Short mmCIF file of C-alpha atoms in Angstrom, two decimals:
data_model
loop_
_atom_site.label_atom_id
_atom_site.label_comp_id
_atom_site.label_asym_id
_atom_site.label_seq_id
_atom_site.Cartn_x
_atom_site.Cartn_y
_atom_site.Cartn_z
CA ASN T 81 0.00 0.00 0.00
CA ILE T 82 1.82 3.13 -1.25
CA HIS T 83 -0.38 5.51 0.73
CA GLY T 84 0.37 3.61 3.94
CA ILE T 85 4.13 3.75 3.31
CA PHE T 86 4.04 7.51 2.66
CA PHE T 87 1.91 8.03 5.76
CA THR T 88 4.41 6.11 7.91
CA LEU T 89 7.36 8.06 6.54
CA TYR T 90 5.54 11.36 6.99
CA THR T 91 4.65 10.46 10.60
CA LYS T 92 8.27 9.59 11.43
CA ALA T 93 9.51 12.82 9.83
CA PHE T 94 6.94 14.85 11.74
CA ILE T 95 7.95 13.27 15.05
CA LEU T 96 11.64 13.83 14.41
CA LYS T 97 11.14 17.48 13.43
CA TYR T 98 8.46 18.76 15.75
CA ILE T 99 7.93 16.38 18.66
CA LEU T 100 11.36 15.05 19.59
CA PRO T 101 14.44 17.16 20.23
CA GLU T 102 17.29 16.39 17.89
CA ASP T 103 19.42 14.77 20.58
CA ASN T 104 16.61 12.40 21.61
CA ALA T 105 15.68 11.19 18.12
CA GLY T 106 18.08 8.28 18.30
CA GLN T 107 16.56 7.08 21.56
CA PHE T 108 13.07 7.12 19.99
CA PHE T 109 14.19 4.70 17.28
CA SER T 110 16.39 2.64 19.58
CA SER T 111 17.03 -1.08 19.64
CA GLY T 112 13.37 -2.06 19.58
CA HIS T 113 14.08 -5.48 21.10
CA THR T 114 11.54 -7.18 23.31
CA ASN T 115 13.62 -9.97 24.90
CA ASN T 116 17.20 -10.84 25.80
CA TRP T 117 19.13 -14.09 25.47
CA ALA T 118 22.63 -15.19 26.41
CA VAL T 119 24.76 -18.12 25.16
CA LEU T 120 27.76 -18.58 27.45
CA VAL T 121 30.35 -21.19 26.48
CA CYS T 122 33.45 -22.58 28.16
CA THR T 123 35.23 -24.85 25.67
CA SER T 124 38.09 -26.18 27.86
CA ARG T 125 38.44 -29.30 29.97
CA PHE T 126 40.88 -30.34 32.72
CA TRP T 127 41.76 -28.79 36.05
CA PHE T 128 44.48 -26.46 34.75
CA ASN T 129 41.76 -24.69 32.72
CA TYR T 130 39.87 -23.78 35.90
CA ARG T 131 39.97 -20.10 34.87
CA HIS T 132 37.88 -20.69 31.75
CA VAL T 133 35.00 -22.12 33.78
CA ALA T 134 35.33 -19.19 36.21
CA ASN T 135 35.26 -16.78 33.25
CA THR T 136 31.97 -18.19 31.98
CA LEU T 137 30.34 -18.37 35.40
CA SER T 138 31.34 -14.76 36.09
CA VAL T 139 29.45 -13.55 33.02
CA TYR T 140 26.57 -15.90 33.92
CA ARG T 141 26.38 -14.38 37.38
CA SER T 142 26.32 -10.84 35.96
CA VAL T 143 23.59 -11.37 33.37
CA LYS T 144 21.38 -13.12 35.93
CA ARG T 145 21.87 -10.27 38.38
CA LEU T 146 20.88 -7.78 35.68
CA GLY T 147 17.64 -9.60 34.92
CA ILE T 148 18.13 -12.30 32.28
CA PRO T 149 16.43 -15.46 33.67
CA ASP T 150 17.83 -18.97 33.40
CA SER T 151 15.13 -19.77 30.85
CA HIS T 152 16.85 -17.32 28.48
CA ILE T 153 20.41 -18.43 29.19
CA VAL T 154 22.13 -21.35 27.48
CA LEU T 155 25.12 -22.26 29.67
CA MET T 156 27.72 -24.66 28.27
CA LEU T 157 30.56 -25.86 30.54
CA ALA T 158 33.03 -28.38 29.18
CA ASP T 159 34.15 -29.46 32.64
CA ASP T 160 32.72 -29.52 36.15
CA MET T 161 35.31 -27.74 38.29
CA ALA T 162 32.94 -27.42 41.23
CA CYS T 163 32.85 -31.22 41.67
CA ASN T 164 36.45 -31.92 40.62
CA HIS T 165 38.28 -34.06 43.19
CA ARG T 166 41.14 -31.55 43.20
CA ASN T 167 38.86 -28.74 44.34
CA PRO T 168 39.63 -27.99 48.03
CA LYS T 169 36.24 -26.30 48.33
CA PRO T 170 33.67 -28.59 46.66
CA ALA T 171 30.64 -27.03 44.99
CA THR T 172 32.44 -23.70 44.56
CA VAL T 173 34.25 -21.85 41.79
CA PHE T 174 36.08 -18.67 42.77
CA SER T 175 37.00 -15.73 40.56
CA HIS T 176 39.07 -13.79 43.13
CA LYS T 177 42.04 -14.96 45.15
CA ASN T 178 41.61 -15.71 48.84
CA MET T 179 38.26 -17.22 47.83
CA GLU T 180 36.42 -13.90 48.05
CA LEU T 181 33.77 -14.38 45.34
CA ASN T 182 32.09 -17.70 44.61
CA VAL T 183 30.66 -17.41 41.09
CA TYR T 184 29.17 -20.90 41.16
CA GLY T 185 26.50 -19.86 43.66
CA ASP T 186 23.54 -21.93 44.76
CA ASP T 187 21.34 -21.88 41.66
CA VAL T 188 23.51 -22.55 38.62
CA GLU T 189 21.64 -24.26 35.78
CA VAL T 190 24.11 -25.87 33.36
CA ASP T 191 22.40 -26.78 30.09
CA TYR T 192 25.31 -28.52 28.31
CA ARG T 193 28.08 -30.08 30.35
CA GLY T 194 31.14 -32.24 29.74
CA TYR T 195 31.24 -33.99 26.39
CA GLU T 196 27.95 -32.35 25.37
CA VAL T 197 29.95 -29.18 24.70
CA THR T 198 30.90 -29.76 21.07
CA VAL T 199 31.18 -27.64 17.94
CA GLU T 200 28.13 -29.40 16.50
CA ASN T 201 25.94 -28.75 19.53
CA PHE T 202 27.08 -25.14 19.72
CA LEU T 203 26.23 -24.50 16.07
CA ARG T 204 22.92 -26.33 16.42
CA VAL T 205 21.99 -24.12 19.38
CA LEU T 206 22.75 -20.98 17.38
CA THR T 207 20.91 -22.04 14.23
CA GLY T 208 18.03 -23.84 15.97
CA ARG T 209 18.65 -27.14 14.17
CA LEU T 210 18.14 -29.38 17.17
CA PRO T 211 16.37 -32.75 17.38
CA PRO T 212 12.67 -32.56 18.29
CA SER T 213 13.39 -34.34 21.58
CA THR T 214 15.67 -31.52 22.78
CA PRO T 215 14.16 -29.87 25.89
CA ARG T 216 13.39 -26.16 25.96
CA SER T 217 16.21 -25.50 28.43
CA LYS T 218 18.74 -26.51 25.76
CA ARG T 219 17.25 -24.36 23.00
CA LEU T 220 17.87 -20.78 21.94
CA LEU T 221 14.25 -19.77 21.36
CA SER T 222 15.03 -16.29 20.08
CA ASP T 223 13.27 -14.30 17.35
CA ASP T 224 13.75 -11.17 15.26
CA ARG T 225 13.15 -8.98 18.35
CA SER T 226 15.82 -10.68 20.46
CA ASN T 227 19.10 -9.14 21.57
CA ILE T 228 21.62 -11.94 22.07
CA LEU T 229 24.88 -11.98 24.03
CA ILE T 230 27.32 -14.71 22.96
CA TYR T 231 30.39 -15.21 25.16
CA LEU T 232 33.16 -17.70 24.38
CA THR T 233 36.29 -18.54 26.32
CA GLY T 234 38.95 -21.21 25.92
CA HIS T 235 42.14 -21.84 23.96
CA GLY T 236 42.39 -20.47 20.44
CA GLY T 237 44.69 -19.42 17.67
CA ASN T 238 44.64 -17.45 14.47
CA GLY T 239 41.16 -18.06 13.09
CA PHE T 240 40.03 -20.93 15.34
CA LEU T 241 38.82 -21.82 18.85
CA LYS T 242 39.41 -25.26 20.34
CA PHE T 243 36.62 -27.34 21.85
CA GLN T 244 37.62 -30.00 24.40
CA ASP T 245 41.19 -30.11 23.01
CA SER T 246 39.85 -32.47 20.35
CA GLU T 247 38.11 -30.28 17.76
CA GLU T 248 37.90 -26.65 16.74
CA ILE T 249 35.57 -24.11 15.21
CA SER T 250 36.90 -21.70 12.60
CA ASN T 251 36.05 -18.05 12.18
CA VAL T 252 34.42 -18.88 8.83
CA GLU T 253 32.11 -21.47 10.41
CA LEU T 254 31.17 -19.01 13.14
CA ALA T 255 30.49 -16.24 10.63
CA ASP T 256 28.29 -18.55 8.55
CA ALA T 257 26.35 -19.58 11.64
CA PHE T 258 25.60 -15.95 12.46
CA GLU T 259 24.48 -15.37 8.87
CA GLN T 260 22.08 -18.31 9.19
CA MET T 261 20.73 -16.76 12.37
CA TRP T 262 20.14 -13.48 10.56
CA GLN T 263 18.49 -15.15 7.56
CA LYS T 264 16.22 -17.14 9.88
CA ARG T 265 15.34 -13.99 11.86
CA ARG T 266 16.78 -15.34 15.08
CA TYR T 267 18.16 -12.05 16.40
CA ASN T 268 17.63 -8.31 16.34
CA GLU T 269 21.11 -7.33 17.54
CA LEU T 270 24.00 -9.57 18.57
CA LEU T 271 26.96 -8.88 20.84
CA PHE T 272 29.88 -11.32 20.48
CA ILE T 273 32.61 -11.43 23.16
CA ILE T 274 35.55 -13.84 23.10
CA ASP T 275 38.35 -14.21 25.64
CA THR T 276 41.06 -16.34 24.07
CA CYS T 277 44.45 -16.01 22.46
CA GLN T 278 44.32 -14.11 19.15
CA GLY T 279 40.63 -13.54 19.79
CA ALA T 280 40.25 -10.73 17.25
CA SER T 281 40.81 -13.25 14.45
CA MET T 282 37.46 -14.86 15.27
CA TYR T 283 35.44 -11.83 14.19
CA GLU T 284 37.46 -10.91 11.10
CA ARG T 285 35.17 -12.92 8.78
CA PHE T 286 31.83 -11.67 10.15
CA TYR T 287 29.56 -10.25 7.45
CA SER T 288 26.04 -10.28 8.92
CA PRO T 289 24.29 -7.04 9.92
CA ASN T 290 23.66 -5.84 13.46
CA LEU T 291 26.72 -7.60 14.88
CA MET T 292 29.08 -6.06 17.41
CA ALA T 293 32.20 -7.97 18.49
CA LEU T 294 34.80 -7.69 21.24
CA ALA T 295 37.96 -9.72 21.81
CA SER T 296 40.58 -9.88 24.55
CA SER T 297 43.59 -9.94 22.21
CA GLN T 298 44.72 -9.08 18.70
CA VAL T 299 46.12 -11.49 16.13
CA GLY T 300 49.55 -12.69 17.28
CA GLU T 301 48.86 -11.92 20.96
CA ASP T 302 48.15 -14.21 23.88
CA SER T 303 45.30 -13.65 26.30
CA LEU T 304 46.90 -13.90 29.72
CA SER T 305 45.64 -15.41 32.94
CA HIS T 306 45.17 -13.58 36.23
CA GLN T 307 44.74 -14.13 39.97
CA PRO T 308 46.91 -17.18 40.85
CA ASP T 309 45.71 -18.93 43.99
CA LEU T 310 48.09 -21.12 45.99
CA ALA T 311 45.31 -23.01 47.78
CA ILE T 312 43.64 -24.08 44.54
CA GLY T 313 46.91 -24.33 42.63
CA VAL T 314 45.80 -22.64 39.39
CA HIS T 315 44.96 -19.21 38.03
CA LEU T 316 41.39 -18.24 38.80
CA MET T 317 40.48 -16.10 35.78
CA ASP T 318 41.76 -14.53 32.60
CA ARG T 319 42.69 -10.86 32.75
CA TYR T 320 40.11 -9.56 30.29
CA THR T 321 37.12 -11.29 31.88
CA PHE T 322 38.38 -10.35 35.36
CA TYR T 323 38.19 -6.65 34.54
CA LEU T 324 34.98 -7.19 32.58
CA LEU T 325 33.44 -8.66 35.74
CA GLU T 326 34.62 -5.68 37.79
CA PHE T 327 33.05 -3.38 35.22
CA LEU T 328 29.73 -5.25 35.25
CA GLU T 329 29.57 -5.22 39.07
CA ASP T 330 28.95 -1.46 38.88
CA ILE T 331 26.12 -1.83 36.36
CA HIS T 332 22.51 -1.89 37.55
CA PRO T 333 19.32 -2.47 35.53
CA ALA T 334 18.65 1.27 35.15
CA SER T 335 22.25 2.12 34.29
CA LYS T 336 22.93 4.50 31.39
CA THR T 337 26.43 3.13 30.73
CA ASN T 338 26.94 2.52 27.00
CA MET T 339 29.06 0.29 24.81
CA ASN T 340 31.82 2.88 24.41
CA ASP T 341 32.47 2.45 28.12
CA LEU T 342 32.72 -1.31 27.61
CA PHE T 343 35.33 -0.83 24.90
CA LYS T 344 37.58 0.82 27.49
CA VAL T 345 37.60 -2.23 29.78
CA CYS T 346 41.04 -3.73 30.41
CA PRO T 347 43.42 -1.49 28.48
CA LYS T 348 46.82 -2.81 27.45
CA THR T 349 48.34 -1.62 30.72
CA GLN T 350 46.09 -4.07 32.58
CA CYS T 351 45.53 -6.86 30.07
CA VAL T 352 49.08 -6.90 28.60
CA SER T 353 47.32 -8.02 25.41
CA THR T 354 45.43 -5.49 23.28
CA PRO T 355 41.64 -5.84 23.41
CA GLY T 356 39.81 -5.15 20.16
CA HIS T 357 36.31 -4.49 18.95
CA ARG T 358 34.41 -4.30 15.69
CA THR T 359 31.36 -2.10 15.11
CA ASP T 360 31.20 -1.58 11.33
CA LEU T 361 28.39 -4.15 10.94
CA PHE T 362 26.33 -2.62 13.72
CA LEU T 363 23.61 -0.24 12.56
CA ARG T 364 23.40 1.94 15.67
CA ASP T 365 26.00 4.22 17.17
CA PRO T 366 27.72 2.27 20.00
CA GLY T 367 27.50 5.38 22.14
CA SER T 368 23.70 5.08 22.10
CA VAL T 369 23.67 1.36 22.93
CA LEU T 370 23.22 0.70 26.63
CA ILE T 371 25.11 -2.10 28.35
CA THR T 372 21.77 -3.42 29.58
CA ASP T 373 20.60 -3.83 25.97
CA PHE T 374 22.64 -7.07 26.02
CA PHE T 375 23.57 -7.84 29.63
CA GLY T 376 20.15 -7.00 31.07
CA SER T 377 16.54 -7.88 30.36
CA VAL T 378 13.88 -5.55 29.04
CA ARG T 379 10.70 -4.88 30.99
CA LYS T 380 7.51 -4.82 28.97
CA VAL T 381 5.66 -1.70 30.11
CA GLU T 382 3.00 0.48 28.58
CA ILE T 383 3.25 4.20 29.37
CA THR T 384 -0.01 6.10 29.66
CA MET T 385 -0.91 9.60 30.83
CA GLU T 386 -4.43 8.60 31.81
CA THR T 387 -5.49 8.04 35.39
CA ILE T 388 -6.81 4.54 35.92
CA ASN T 389 -8.97 3.71 38.92
CA LEU T 390 -8.25 0.09 39.63
CA THR T 391 -10.86 -0.31 42.39
CA ASP T 392 -13.83 0.37 40.07
CA GLN T 393 -12.74 -2.30 37.60
CA ILE T 394 -12.67 -5.07 40.19
CA LYS T 395 -16.01 -6.83 40.42
CA GLN T 396 -16.93 -8.21 43.78
CA LYS T 397 -17.32 -11.92 43.35
CA GLU T 398 -19.00 -14.25 45.79
CA THR T 399 -16.38 -16.09 47.75
CA TYR T 400 -16.69 -19.75 48.48
CA SER T 401 -15.16 -21.69 51.29
CA TYR T 402 -13.45 -24.99 50.67
CA VAL T 403 -16.39 -26.98 52.06
CA ASP T 404 -18.88 -25.13 49.87
CA GLN T 405 -16.81 -25.72 46.77
CA LEU T 406 -16.27 -29.40 47.49
CA PRO T 407 -19.25 -30.89 49.41
CA VAL T 408 -17.39 -34.09 50.11
CA SER T 409 -19.88 -35.40 52.67
CA GLU T 410 -22.77 -35.00 50.23
CA ILE T 411 -20.85 -36.60 47.40
CA ILE T 412 -20.02 -39.66 49.50
CA HIS T 413 -23.63 -40.32 50.54
CA GLN T 414 -25.19 -39.28 47.28
CA LYS T 415 -27.06 -42.08 45.47
CA PRO T 416 -26.86 -42.28 41.69
CA LYS T 417 -29.94 -41.22 39.79
CA GLN T 418 -31.62 -44.05 37.89
CA LYS T 419 -32.76 -43.27 34.40
CA ASP T 420 -34.87 -46.50 34.08
CA TRP T 421 -36.97 -48.35 36.73
CA HIS T 422 -35.29 -51.32 38.30
CA PRO T 423 -36.82 -53.64 40.89
CA PRO T 424 -35.58 -53.12 44.43
CA ASP T 425 -33.10 -55.50 45.99
CA GLY T 426 -34.70 -58.91 46.96
CA PHE T 427 -37.78 -58.40 44.80
CA ILE T 428 -36.93 -61.23 42.37
CA LEU T 429 -36.08 -63.63 45.22
CA GLY T 430 -39.35 -62.85 47.00
CA LEU T 431 -41.32 -63.33 43.80
CA TRP T 432 -39.86 -66.81 43.25
CA THR T 433 -40.57 -67.71 46.88
CA LEU T 434 -44.20 -66.71 46.47
CA ILE T 435 -44.54 -68.78 43.27
CA LEU T 436 -43.14 -71.88 45.00
CA LEU T 437 -45.46 -71.52 48.00
CA VAL T 438 -48.52 -71.26 45.75
CA PHE T 439 -47.34 -74.31 43.77
CA PHE T 440 -46.79 -76.46 46.88
CA LYS T 441 -50.15 -75.51 48.29
CA SER T 442 -51.92 -76.35 45.05
CA TYR T 443 -50.15 -79.52 43.88
CA GLY T 444 -47.96 -80.75 46.69
CA ILE T 445 -44.33 -81.72 46.61
CA LYS T 446 -44.85 -84.80 44.43
CA HIS T 447 -45.36 -82.64 41.36
CA LEU T 448 -42.14 -80.67 41.97
CA LYS T 449 -40.28 -82.96 39.51
CA HIS T 450 -42.21 -81.41 36.62
CA ILE T 451 -40.56 -78.06 37.28
CA PHE T 452 -36.89 -79.25 37.26
#
């Protein structure tokens, strides 16, 4: 409908020119997402990779605190450090030395664990090509109004990330998976964060729209560990995610902190490596994108200037007690209603008795043999 298209364009132009100030126009046409999802993946096994599990759980803790529920988080941990026999504090995973912050918590819901964390399963989660028997908790049920955070950590190299020290995913495969997600309308905007050696190489091949990417290191650089703990015997976290966690601890659901502030996390003086980011595929200005657009969860509200009296709309309903609703005593003693007439109990027996008495009185017992 050409008239409808022109009307829509005219309405937007009118709002931008006369209703909204120039500096608020970008906020009016903001992200437009209605739900948030997070896919958090640790790809490393074995005790000496304790820090990678702590990295993932740190981000998991932050997104849950900012409002994304477990039903919208797909958590993939390649190893169970909390229950590892080398762990001096079972059922815990710490991100700070001296065991100050337990990121495992009491309500961690791991969706893929151990050998379930594979390249195939990861790609199937992203593209939605899972078997019909897969439960909802293991699915990324996003749509074209979803903002998705994807966080990866593990061991990588130039153009690849290892899974379980037995297989790897390339930057081309990852880029193609994101393109499938875009073609299938599985996201509105996507934030990709990777903490691994030569992490920037993983987003070099991205070509899908509305993608923003961050990495802990440039090509040719290592992503270094942080926080060695003598009691546990390993490093607790990687440097980039450690400072990312400190940054997120100051964020609250109503925070106005934007993505440009996130780009400043862990400069070279702290990380030793050089963090990088890519925003050329992203349609909005990163300065107008709030951190909570990806790390938080939107609240569906409807703003109205009208005064609504809630008491008048509530109809007084007759209340029933439990006994009135369920008359158990009456149900127990209630007799079923008979649709057709049936003789009362003992009627047939009495009738036969009467017939026999009349027969004996009339003929005597000697004629009884004619009956049987």
